Structures are given as structure tokens and as C-alpha cells.
CSV table of C-alpha atoms and ligand atoms in Angstrom, one decimal:
chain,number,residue,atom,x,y,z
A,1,UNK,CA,157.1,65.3,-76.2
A,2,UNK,CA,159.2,62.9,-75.0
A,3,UNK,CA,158.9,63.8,-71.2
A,4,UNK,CA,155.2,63.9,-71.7
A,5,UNK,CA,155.2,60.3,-72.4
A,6,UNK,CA,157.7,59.0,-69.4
A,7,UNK,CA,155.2,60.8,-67.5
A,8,UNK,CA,151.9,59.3,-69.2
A,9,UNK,CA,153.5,55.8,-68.6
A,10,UNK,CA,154.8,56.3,-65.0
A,11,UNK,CA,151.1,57.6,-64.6
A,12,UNK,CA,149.8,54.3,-65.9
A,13,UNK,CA,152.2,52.2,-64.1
A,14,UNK,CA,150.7,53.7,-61.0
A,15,UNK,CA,147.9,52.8,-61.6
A,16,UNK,CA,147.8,49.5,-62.1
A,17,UNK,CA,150.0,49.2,-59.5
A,18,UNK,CA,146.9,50.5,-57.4
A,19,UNK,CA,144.6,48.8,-59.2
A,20,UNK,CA,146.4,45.1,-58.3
A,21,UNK,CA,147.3,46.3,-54.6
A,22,UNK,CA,143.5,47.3,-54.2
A,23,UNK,CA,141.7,44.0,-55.7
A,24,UNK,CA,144.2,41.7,-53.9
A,25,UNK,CA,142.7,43.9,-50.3
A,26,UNK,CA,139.3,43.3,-51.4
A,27,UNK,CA,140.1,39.6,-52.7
A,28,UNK,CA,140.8,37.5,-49.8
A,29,UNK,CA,142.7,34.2,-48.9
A,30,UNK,CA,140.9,31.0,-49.9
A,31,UNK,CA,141.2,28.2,-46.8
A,32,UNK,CA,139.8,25.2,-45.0
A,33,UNK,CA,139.4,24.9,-41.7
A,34,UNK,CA,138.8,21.9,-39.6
A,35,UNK,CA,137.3,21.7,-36.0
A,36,UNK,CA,135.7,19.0,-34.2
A,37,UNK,CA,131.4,19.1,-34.4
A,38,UNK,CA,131.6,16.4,-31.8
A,39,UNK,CA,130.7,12.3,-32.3
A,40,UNK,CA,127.7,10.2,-33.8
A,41,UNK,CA,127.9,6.3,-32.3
A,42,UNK,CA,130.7,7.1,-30.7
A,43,UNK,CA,132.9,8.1,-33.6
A,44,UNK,CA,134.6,11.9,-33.9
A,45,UNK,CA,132.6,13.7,-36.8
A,46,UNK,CA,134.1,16.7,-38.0
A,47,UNK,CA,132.9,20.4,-39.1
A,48,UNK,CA,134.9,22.1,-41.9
A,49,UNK,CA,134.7,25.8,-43.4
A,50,UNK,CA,135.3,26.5,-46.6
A,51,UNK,CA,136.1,30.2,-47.6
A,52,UNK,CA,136.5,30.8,-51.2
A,53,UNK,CA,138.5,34.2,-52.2
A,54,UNK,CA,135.4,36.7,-52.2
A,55,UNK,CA,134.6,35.8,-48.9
A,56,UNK,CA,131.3,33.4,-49.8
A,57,UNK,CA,131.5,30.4,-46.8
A,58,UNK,CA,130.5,27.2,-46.9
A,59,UNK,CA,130.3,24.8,-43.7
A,60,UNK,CA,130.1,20.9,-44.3
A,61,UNK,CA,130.0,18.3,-41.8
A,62,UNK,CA,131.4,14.5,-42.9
A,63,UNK,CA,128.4,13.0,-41.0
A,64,UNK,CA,126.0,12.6,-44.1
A,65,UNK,CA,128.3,15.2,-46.5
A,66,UNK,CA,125.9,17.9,-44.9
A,67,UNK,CA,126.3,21.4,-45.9
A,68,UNK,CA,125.4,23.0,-42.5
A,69,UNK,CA,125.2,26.5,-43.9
A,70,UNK,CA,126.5,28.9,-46.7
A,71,UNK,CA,126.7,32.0,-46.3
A,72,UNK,CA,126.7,34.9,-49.3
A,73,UNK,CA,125.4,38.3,-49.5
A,74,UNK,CA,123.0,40.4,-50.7
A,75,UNK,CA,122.6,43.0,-52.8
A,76,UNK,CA,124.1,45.6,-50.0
A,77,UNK,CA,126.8,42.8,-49.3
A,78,UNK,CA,125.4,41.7,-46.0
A,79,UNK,CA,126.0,38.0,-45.6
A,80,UNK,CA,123.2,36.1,-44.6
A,81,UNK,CA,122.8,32.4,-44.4
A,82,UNK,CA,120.7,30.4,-47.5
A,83,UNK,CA,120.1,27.2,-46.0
A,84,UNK,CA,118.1,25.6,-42.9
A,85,UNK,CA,120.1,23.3,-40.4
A,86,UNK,CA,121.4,22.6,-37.0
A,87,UNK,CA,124.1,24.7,-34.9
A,88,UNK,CA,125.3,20.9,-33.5
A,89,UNK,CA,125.2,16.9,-35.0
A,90,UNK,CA,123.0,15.4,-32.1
A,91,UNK,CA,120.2,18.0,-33.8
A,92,UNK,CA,121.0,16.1,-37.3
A,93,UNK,CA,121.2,12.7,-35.7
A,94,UNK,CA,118.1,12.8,-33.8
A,95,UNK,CA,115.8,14.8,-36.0
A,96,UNK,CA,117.1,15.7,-40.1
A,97,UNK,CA,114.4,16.0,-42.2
A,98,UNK,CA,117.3,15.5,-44.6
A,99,UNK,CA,118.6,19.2,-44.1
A,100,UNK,CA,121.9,19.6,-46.6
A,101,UNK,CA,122.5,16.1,-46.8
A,102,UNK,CA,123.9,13.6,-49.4
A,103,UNK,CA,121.0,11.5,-50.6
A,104,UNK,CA,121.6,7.9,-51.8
A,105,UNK,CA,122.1,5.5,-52.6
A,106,UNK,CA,118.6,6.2,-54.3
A,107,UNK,CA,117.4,9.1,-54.1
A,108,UNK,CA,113.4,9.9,-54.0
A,109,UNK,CA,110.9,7.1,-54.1
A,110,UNK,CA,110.9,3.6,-55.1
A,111,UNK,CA,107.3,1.9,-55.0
A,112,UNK,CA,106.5,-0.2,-53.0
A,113,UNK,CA,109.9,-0.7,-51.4
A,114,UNK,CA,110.7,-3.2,-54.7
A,115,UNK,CA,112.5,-3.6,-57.6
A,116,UNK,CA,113.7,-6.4,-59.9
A,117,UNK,CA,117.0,-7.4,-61.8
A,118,UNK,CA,118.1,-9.8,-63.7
A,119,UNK,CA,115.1,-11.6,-62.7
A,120,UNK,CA,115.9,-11.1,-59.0
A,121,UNK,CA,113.5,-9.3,-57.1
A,122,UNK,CA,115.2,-6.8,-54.0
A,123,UNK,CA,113.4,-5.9,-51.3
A,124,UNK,CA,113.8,-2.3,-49.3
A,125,UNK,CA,112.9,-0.7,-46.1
A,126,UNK,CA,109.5,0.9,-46.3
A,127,UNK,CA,109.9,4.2,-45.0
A,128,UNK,CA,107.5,6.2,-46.7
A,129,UNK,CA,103.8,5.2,-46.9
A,130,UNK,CA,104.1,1.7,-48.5
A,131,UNK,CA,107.6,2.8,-50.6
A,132,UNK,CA,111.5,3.6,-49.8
A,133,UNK,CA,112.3,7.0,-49.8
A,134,UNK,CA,116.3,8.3,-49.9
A,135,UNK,CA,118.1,5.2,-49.6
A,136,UNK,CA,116.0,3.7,-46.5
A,137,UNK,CA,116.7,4.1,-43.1
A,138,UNK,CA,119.9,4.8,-42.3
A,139,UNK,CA,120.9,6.0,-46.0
A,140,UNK,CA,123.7,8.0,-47.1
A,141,UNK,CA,122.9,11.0,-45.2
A,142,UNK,CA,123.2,9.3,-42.4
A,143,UNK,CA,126.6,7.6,-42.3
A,144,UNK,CA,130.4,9.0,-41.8
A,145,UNK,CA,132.0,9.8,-44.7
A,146,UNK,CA,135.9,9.7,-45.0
A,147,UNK,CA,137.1,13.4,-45.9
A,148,UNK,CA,140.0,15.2,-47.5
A,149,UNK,CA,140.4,18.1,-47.8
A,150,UNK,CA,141.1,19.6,-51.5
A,151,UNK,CA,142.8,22.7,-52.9
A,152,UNK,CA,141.9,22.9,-57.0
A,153,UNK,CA,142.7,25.3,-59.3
A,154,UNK,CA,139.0,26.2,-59.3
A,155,UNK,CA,139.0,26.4,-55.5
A,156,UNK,CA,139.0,24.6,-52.3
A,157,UNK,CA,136.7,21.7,-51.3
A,158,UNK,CA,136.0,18.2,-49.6
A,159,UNK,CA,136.7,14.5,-50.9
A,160,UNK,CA,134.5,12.3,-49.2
A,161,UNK,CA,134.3,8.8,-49.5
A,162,UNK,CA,131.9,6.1,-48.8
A,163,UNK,CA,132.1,2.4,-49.3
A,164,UNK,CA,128.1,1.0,-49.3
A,165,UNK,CA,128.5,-2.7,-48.5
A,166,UNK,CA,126.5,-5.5,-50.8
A,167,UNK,CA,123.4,-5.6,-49.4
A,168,UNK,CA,123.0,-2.4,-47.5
A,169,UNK,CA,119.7,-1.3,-47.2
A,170,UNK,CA,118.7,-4.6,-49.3
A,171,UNK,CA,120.6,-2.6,-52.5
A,172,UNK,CA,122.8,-5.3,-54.4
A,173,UNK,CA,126.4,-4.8,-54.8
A,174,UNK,CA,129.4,-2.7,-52.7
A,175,UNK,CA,129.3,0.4,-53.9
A,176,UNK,CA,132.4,2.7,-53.5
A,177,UNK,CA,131.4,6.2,-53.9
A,178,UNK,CA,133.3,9.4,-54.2
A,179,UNK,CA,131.5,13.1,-53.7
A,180,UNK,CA,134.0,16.2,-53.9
A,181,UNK,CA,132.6,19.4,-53.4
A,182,UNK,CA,134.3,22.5,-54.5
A,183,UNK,CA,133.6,26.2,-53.5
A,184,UNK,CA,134.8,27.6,-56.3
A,185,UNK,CA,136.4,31.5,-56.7
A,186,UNK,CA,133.3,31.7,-59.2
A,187,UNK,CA,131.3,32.0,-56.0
A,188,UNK,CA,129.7,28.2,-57.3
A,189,UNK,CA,129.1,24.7,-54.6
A,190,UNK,CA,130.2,22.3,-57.3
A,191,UNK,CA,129.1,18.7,-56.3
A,192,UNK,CA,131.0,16.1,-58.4
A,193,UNK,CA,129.6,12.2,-57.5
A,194,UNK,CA,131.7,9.2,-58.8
A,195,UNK,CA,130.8,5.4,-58.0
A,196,UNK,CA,131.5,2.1,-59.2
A,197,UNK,CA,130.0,-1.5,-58.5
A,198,UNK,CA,131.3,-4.7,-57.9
A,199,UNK,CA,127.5,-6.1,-58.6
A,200,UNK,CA,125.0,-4.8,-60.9
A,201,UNK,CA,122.8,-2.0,-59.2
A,202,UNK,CA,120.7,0.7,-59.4
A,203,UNK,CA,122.2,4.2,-57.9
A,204,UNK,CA,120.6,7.8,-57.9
A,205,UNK,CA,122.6,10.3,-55.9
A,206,UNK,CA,121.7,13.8,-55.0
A,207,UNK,CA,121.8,16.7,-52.7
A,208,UNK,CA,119.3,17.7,-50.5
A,209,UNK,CA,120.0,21.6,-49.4
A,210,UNK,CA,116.5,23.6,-48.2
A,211,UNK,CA,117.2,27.0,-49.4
A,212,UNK,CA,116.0,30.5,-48.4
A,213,UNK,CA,117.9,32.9,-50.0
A,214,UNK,CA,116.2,35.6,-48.1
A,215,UNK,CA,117.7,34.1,-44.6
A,216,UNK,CA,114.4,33.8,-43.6
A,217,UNK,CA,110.3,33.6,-43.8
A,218,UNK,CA,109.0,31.1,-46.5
A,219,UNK,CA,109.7,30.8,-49.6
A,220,UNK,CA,106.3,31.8,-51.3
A,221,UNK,CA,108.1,35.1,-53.2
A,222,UNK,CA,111.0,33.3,-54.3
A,223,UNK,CA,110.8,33.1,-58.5
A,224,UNK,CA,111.5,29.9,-59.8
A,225,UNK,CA,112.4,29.2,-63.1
A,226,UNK,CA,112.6,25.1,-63.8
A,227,UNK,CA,114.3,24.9,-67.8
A,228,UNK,CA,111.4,21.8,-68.0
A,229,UNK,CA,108.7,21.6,-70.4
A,230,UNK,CA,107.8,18.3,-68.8
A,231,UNK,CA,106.6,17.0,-65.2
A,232,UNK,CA,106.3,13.1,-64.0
A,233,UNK,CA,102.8,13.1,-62.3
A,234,UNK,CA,102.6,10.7,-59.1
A,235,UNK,CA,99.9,8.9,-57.7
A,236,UNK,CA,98.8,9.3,-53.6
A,237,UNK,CA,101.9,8.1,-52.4
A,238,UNK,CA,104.1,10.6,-54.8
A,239,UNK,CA,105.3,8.1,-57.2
A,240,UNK,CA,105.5,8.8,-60.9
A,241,UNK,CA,102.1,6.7,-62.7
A,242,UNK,CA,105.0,6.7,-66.1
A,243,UNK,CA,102.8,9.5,-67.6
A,244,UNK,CA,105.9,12.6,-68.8
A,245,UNK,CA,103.1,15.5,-69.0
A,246,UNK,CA,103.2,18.9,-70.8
A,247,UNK,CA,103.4,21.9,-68.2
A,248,UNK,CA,101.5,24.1,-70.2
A,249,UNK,CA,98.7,26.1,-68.7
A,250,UNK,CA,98.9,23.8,-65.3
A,251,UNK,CA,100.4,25.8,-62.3
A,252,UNK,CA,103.6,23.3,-62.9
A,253,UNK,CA,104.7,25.5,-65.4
A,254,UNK,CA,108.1,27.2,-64.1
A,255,UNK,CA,109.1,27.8,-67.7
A,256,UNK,CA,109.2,31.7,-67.0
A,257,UNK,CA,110.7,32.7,-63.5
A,258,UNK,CA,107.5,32.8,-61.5
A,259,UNK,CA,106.9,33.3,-57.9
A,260,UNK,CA,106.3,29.5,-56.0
A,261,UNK,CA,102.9,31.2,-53.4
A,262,UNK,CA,101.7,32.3,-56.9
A,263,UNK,CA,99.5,28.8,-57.8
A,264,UNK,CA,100.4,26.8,-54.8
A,265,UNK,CA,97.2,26.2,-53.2
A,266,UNK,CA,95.4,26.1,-56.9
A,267,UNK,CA,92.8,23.4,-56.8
A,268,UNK,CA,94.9,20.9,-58.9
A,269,UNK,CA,95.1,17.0,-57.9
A,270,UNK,CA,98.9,16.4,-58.2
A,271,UNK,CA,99.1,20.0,-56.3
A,272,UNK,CA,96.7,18.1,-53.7
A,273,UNK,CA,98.6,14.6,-53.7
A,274,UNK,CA,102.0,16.8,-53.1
A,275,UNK,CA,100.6,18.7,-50.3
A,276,UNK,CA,102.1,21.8,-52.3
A,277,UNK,CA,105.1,21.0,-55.0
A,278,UNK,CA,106.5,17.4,-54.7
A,279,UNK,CA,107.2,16.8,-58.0
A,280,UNK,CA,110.0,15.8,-60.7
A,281,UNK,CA,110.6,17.9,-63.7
A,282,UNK,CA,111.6,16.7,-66.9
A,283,UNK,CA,114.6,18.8,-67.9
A,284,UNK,CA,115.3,20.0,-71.5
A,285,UNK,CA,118.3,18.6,-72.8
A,286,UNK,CA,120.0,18.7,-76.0
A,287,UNK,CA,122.0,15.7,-75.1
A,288,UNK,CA,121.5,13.2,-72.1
A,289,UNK,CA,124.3,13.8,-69.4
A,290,UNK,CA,124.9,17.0,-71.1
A,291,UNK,CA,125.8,20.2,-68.7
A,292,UNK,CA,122.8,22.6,-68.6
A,293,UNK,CA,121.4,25.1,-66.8
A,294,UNK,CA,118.1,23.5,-64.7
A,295,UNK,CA,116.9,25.9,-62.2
A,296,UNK,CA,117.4,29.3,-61.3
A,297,UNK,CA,115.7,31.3,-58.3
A,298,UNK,CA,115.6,34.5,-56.8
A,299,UNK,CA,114.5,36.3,-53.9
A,300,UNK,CA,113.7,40.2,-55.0
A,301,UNK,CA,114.3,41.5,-51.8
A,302,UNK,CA,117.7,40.6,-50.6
A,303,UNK,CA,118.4,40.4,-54.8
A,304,UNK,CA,120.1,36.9,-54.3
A,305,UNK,CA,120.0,35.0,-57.2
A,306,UNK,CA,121.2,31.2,-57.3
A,307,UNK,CA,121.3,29.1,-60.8
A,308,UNK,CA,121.7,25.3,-61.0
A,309,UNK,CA,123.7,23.5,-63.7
A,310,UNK,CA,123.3,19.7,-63.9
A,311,UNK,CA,124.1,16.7,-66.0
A,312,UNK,CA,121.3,14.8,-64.9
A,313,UNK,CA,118.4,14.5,-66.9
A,314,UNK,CA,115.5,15.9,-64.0
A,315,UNK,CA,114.8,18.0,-60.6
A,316,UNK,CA,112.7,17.5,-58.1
A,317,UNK,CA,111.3,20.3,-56.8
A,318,UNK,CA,109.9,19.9,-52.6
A,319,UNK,CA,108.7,23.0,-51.5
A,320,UNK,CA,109.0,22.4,-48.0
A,321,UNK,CA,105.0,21.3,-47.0
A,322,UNK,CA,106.4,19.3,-44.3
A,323,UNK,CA,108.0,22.1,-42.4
A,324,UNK,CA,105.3,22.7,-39.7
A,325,UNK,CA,107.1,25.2,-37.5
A,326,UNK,CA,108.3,22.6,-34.8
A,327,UNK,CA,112.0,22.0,-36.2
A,328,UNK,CA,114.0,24.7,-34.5
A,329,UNK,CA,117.1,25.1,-36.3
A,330,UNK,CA,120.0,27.2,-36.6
A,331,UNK,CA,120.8,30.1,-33.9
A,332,UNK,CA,117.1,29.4,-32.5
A,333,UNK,CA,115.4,30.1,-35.7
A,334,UNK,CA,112.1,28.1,-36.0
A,335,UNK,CA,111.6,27.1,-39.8
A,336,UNK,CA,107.8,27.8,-40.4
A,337,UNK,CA,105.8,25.7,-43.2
A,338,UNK,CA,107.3,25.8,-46.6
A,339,UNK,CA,110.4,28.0,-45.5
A,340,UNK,CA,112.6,26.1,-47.2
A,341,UNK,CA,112.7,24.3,-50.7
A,342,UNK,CA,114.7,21.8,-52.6
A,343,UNK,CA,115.9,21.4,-55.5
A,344,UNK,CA,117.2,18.1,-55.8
A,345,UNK,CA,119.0,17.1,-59.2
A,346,UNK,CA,118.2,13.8,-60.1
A,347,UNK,CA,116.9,10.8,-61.9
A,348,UNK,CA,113.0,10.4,-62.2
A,349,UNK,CA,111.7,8.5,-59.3
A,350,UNK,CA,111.1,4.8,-59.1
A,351,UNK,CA,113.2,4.4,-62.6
A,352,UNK,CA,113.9,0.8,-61.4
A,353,UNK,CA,110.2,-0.4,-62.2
A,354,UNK,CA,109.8,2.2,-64.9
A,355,UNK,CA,111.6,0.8,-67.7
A,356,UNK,CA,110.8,3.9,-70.0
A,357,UNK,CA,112.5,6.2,-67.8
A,358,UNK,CA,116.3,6.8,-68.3
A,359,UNK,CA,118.4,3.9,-66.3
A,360,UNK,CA,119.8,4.2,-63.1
A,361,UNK,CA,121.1,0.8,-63.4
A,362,UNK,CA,125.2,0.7,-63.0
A,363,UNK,CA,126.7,-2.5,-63.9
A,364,UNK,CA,130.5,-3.3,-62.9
A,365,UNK,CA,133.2,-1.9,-65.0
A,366,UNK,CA,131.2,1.6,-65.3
A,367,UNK,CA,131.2,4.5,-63.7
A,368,UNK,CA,128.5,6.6,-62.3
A,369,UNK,CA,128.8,10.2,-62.9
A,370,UNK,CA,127.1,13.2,-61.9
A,371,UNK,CA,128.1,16.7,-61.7
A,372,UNK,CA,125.8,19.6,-60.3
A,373,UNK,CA,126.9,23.4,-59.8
A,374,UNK,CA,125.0,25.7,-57.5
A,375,UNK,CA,126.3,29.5,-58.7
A,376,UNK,CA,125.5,32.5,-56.7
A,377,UNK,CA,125.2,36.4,-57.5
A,378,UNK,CA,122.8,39.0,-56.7
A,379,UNK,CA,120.5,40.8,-59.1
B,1,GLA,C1,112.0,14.8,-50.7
B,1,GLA,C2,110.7,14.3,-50.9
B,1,GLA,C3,109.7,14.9,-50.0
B,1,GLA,C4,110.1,14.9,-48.6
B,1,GLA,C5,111.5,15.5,-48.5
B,1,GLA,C6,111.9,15.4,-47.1
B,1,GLA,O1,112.2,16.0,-51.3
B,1,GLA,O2,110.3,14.3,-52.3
B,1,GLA,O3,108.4,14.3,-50.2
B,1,GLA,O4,110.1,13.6,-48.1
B,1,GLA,O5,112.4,14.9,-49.3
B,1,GLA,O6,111.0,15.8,-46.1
């Protein structure tokens, strides 16, 4: 009896031993690497790869916080790589129809270039029609960010750091901003924005990633699922008219996962005025700045499956109409219309002239926060 049970643990013992020997094969090193990706105005830029331990890879650059390309596999565990971009930075610097950048220091549209404060009016560069779009012209996904590299309990990752001087872009007030992102051993791209202000302001951050889970083609099969009962319907030049409007029965309803190519090309005005989806949804929250889940797609054929998580209150969704197959990106790819889409967690646009919409106003002494989580699997 007593023999049989020094065996049965000895047994046991082996195989855990196994067991730990086995997963810590299969489970690899987490690292960064740094290498030069050459310079923009004559300044050194650099690339860096992040690998977390199950071997997902994530490549950023510190010329506008671009994520370059991530790499995580399908359902047979071939990696393939989810988002558009250039193999080099002169690509980015002459032509980046903001491909994986960081968008500020207001993201999405402002009408008619415009806003007032305090009684002061502020005028921005009209880049868009008659508005501002992402900041203006040379806006956060354009400049060199300041990066360190991070090692966190939840993974490693990138601090980057921007100080946006009083006036830049005609915005009031220097604004020093912090973005970490963290690939995380959850197989997550957590983005974390901080910023304070030495002037009152108004700031909207985001990230501007075209995805295509499938590697490849458009987008048209991917199911979308937007956790929005609510859309902000825009006038010619894609700014909201104020209106929040009910999704129900109008092909902006993402409430169900439902494939994008499904009511695309309805016959539907704001469908029209987009030029496809344009558009900012309203997201259900129980709480504002609460943590929820926004946005979840999937491509059925490669059975990648991405979820976002924001605290922000909306998500625009841009389902790449302004791809016309003449960008020719990554490894001689050619990005055909809509074969990419956004997903860009947010604050409704032009919330500076829309005083019902939540405030993107940050006065001195508070802090800007804003944390999104991008988490991967396969289905
Ligand atoms: C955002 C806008 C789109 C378009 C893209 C970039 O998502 O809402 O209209 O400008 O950026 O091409």
C-alpha cells in the first residue's frame, strides 16, 4: 500500500515536472529590440520590436508612435500581419494616410477649423474641406516622440513622450503628453495616454491602426460588433449636426456582430456623405470613463478575432473608402479600396462647439486619461 503511493506520487511529480519543462519550450522570452528605421528632418528615428511570451510581435516606430505592424496567428497558428503600413519612414513621411499612428492633439474633425474658450476664439489649419482634421498639419502623428523602453509585470512596451508647445497648430497651452504602450502576455496592445496643461485646452487622443485581420483583401467579411445603441450623424463635410440617433433598423446598427460589405453601399444619406462608414458611435456605458468592451471583429476565415476595451465614451468607425489601390505598402502589397478599417476610440467629433457633447476641455491641474486595450485570439 505504501509502495503504491511513493510510486503514484513519484508518477505525479513527473509529470508536472513535464508539464512545466514543456510550457516554458512552448512559452517564449518576452524582449525589445531596438534598431535604427533611419531619420525624418534630419533626426535618427528608431524601429522597436516588441515580442510578448507567446510569440505575438508588435513593431512601433517613435516617428508619430506608429505601430508598423503586428503580427498574430491564425487559427492554424500561422502568423500573419493585421495592419497596413510602410517597410521604411520616408514611405510614412511622404505619404501616411495616418497608417498606425498617434492622433492628436485632436483627433477627428473640428468645423470649420474653430473653436472658442473662455470667450477666446482659436483658429486651426484647414485641412479637410473647410474643417481641421487629426490635429492639423503636422499633428501628433507626425512628430518624434521621446521613447523608453518598458518592462511591466503585464509585459513589455514603449514610453513615449511629447511636449506640444502653446500654440501649436493654433491649440492653446503646452501640453506634455505621455502614451505607453504595453504588449501584454495576455496577447493585448494596451495604449495608456496621460497629459497635462499649463493653459486651458481641449485634447482628444487616439490611435489610428487600419486593420485586416485576414492579412489581406478588404475588409467587406470582417463581422463587426460596435457595443453602441447610438450614432452622431454628420453633415457633407462629416461633422456631427448634435443629433445622438437610435441605430435601429438603419444599416448603422453593429449591435449584433455583422459583416461591414453586408449594408455598405445601401442607399442611406449618412452612408452617402461618408463615402461608406465614417461615422462615430455612441458607446454604452454604465459609467463615463468606465472600462468596457466597445468593439469586437472577426475575420471567419483565418478565425482571428480582435476585442476593444476603452474608457472613452465613443468609436469611430472609417472603413477605409479612401484607399483607392495606389498606396503600396508593406512588402509590395497594394492596399485596394476599403482594405483596411479603423477603429479609432475617442471623443465625439467637434465636441469643442458642441457643448452637449461630453468635454474634451483639460484645464491645468488635471489630468487627461485614456486607456484602450486591443486583445487578440482566434475563434
Ligand atoms: C479618419 C477620418 C476619415 C479619414 C481617415 C484618414 O478616420 O474620419 O475620414 O480622414 O481618418 O484617411
Amino acid at each position: 500500500m505504501f509502495r503504491k503511493k511513493i510510486n503514484f506520487i513519484i508518477v505525479v511529480a513527473t509529470v508536472i515536472t513535464c508539464l512545466s519543462l514543456f510550457s516554458k519550450a512552448i512559452a517564449g522570452e518576452e524582449s525589445v529590440r531596438k534598431e535604427p528605421f533611419g531619420t525624418v528632418g534630419g533626426k535618427p528615428v528608431n524601429l522597436y520590436t516588441l515580442t510578448n511570451k507567446n510569440g505575438l510581435v508588435a513593431k512601433i516606430t517613435n516617428y508619430g508612435g506608429i505601430v508598423t505592424s503586428l503580427m498574430f496567428p491564425d487559427r492554424n497558428g500561422n502568423l500573419g500581419d493585421i495592419v497596413l503600413g510602410y517597410d521604411n519612414v520616408d514611405s510614412y513621411v511622404k505619404n501616411n494616410p495616418y497608417f498606425g499612428a498617434l492622433i492628436g492633439r485632436y483627433g477627428n474633425r473640428i468645423g470649420k477649423a474653430k473653436f472658442t474658450l473662455d470667450g477666446k476664439e482659436y483658429s486651426l489649419a484647414v485641412n479637410n474641406g473647410e474643417n481641421t482634421l487629426h490635429g492639423g498639419l503636422k499633428g501628433y502623428d507626425k512628430v518624434i516622440w521621446n521613447a523608453k523602453e518598458l518592462k511591466t509585470k503585464e509585459g513589455v512596451g514603449l514610453e513615449f513622450t511629447y511636449l506640444s508647445p502653446d500654440g501649436e497648430e493654433g491649440y492653446p497651452g503646452n501640453l506634455s503628453i505621455k502614451v505607453d504602450y504595453i504588449l501584454t502576455n495576455r496577447n493585448e496592445l494596451k495604449i495608456d495616454y496621460f497629459a497635462t496643461t499649463d493653459k486651458k485646452t481641449v485634447v482628444n487622443l487616439t490611435h489610428h491602426s487600419y486593420f485586416n485581420l485576414a492579412g489581406g483583401g478588404t475588409i467587406l467579411d470582417h463581422r463587426l460588433m460596435l457595443k453602441a445603441n447610438k450614432f452622431t450623424p454628420v453633415d457633407k463635410g462629416l461633422i456631427p449636426t448634435g443629433e445622438l440617433r437610435s441605430v435601429k433598423g438603419t444599416p448603422f446598427d453593429f449591435t449584433k456582430p455583422t459583416a461591414i460589405g453586408a449594408r455598405i453601399d445601401q442607399d442611406d444619406e449618412q452612408l452617402r456623405f461618408g463615402g461608406g462608414y465614417d461615422h462615430n458611435w455612441v458607446l454604452n456605458k454604465s459609467r463615463s470613463g468606465v472600462m468596457s468592451l466597445a468593439a469586437s471583429l472577426y475575420d471567419p476565415k483565418s478565425g482571428r478575432f480582435m476585442e476593444i476595451l476603452t474608457t472613452e465614451p465613443a468609436i469611430q468607425f472609417y472603413s477605409g473608402n479612401f484607399l483607392d489601390g495606389t498606396i503600396t505598402g508593406k512588402r509590395g502589397q497594394v492596399y485596394p479600396y476599403r482594405s483596411g478599417l479603423c477603429l479609432e476610440t475617442q471623443h465625439y467629433p467637434d465636441s469643442p462647439n458642441k457643448p452637449q457633447f461630453p468635454s474634451t476641455v483639460l484645464n491645468p491641474g488635471k489630468e487627461y486619461r485614456h486607456t484602450t486595450i486591443h486583445k487578440f485570439s482566434v475563434k
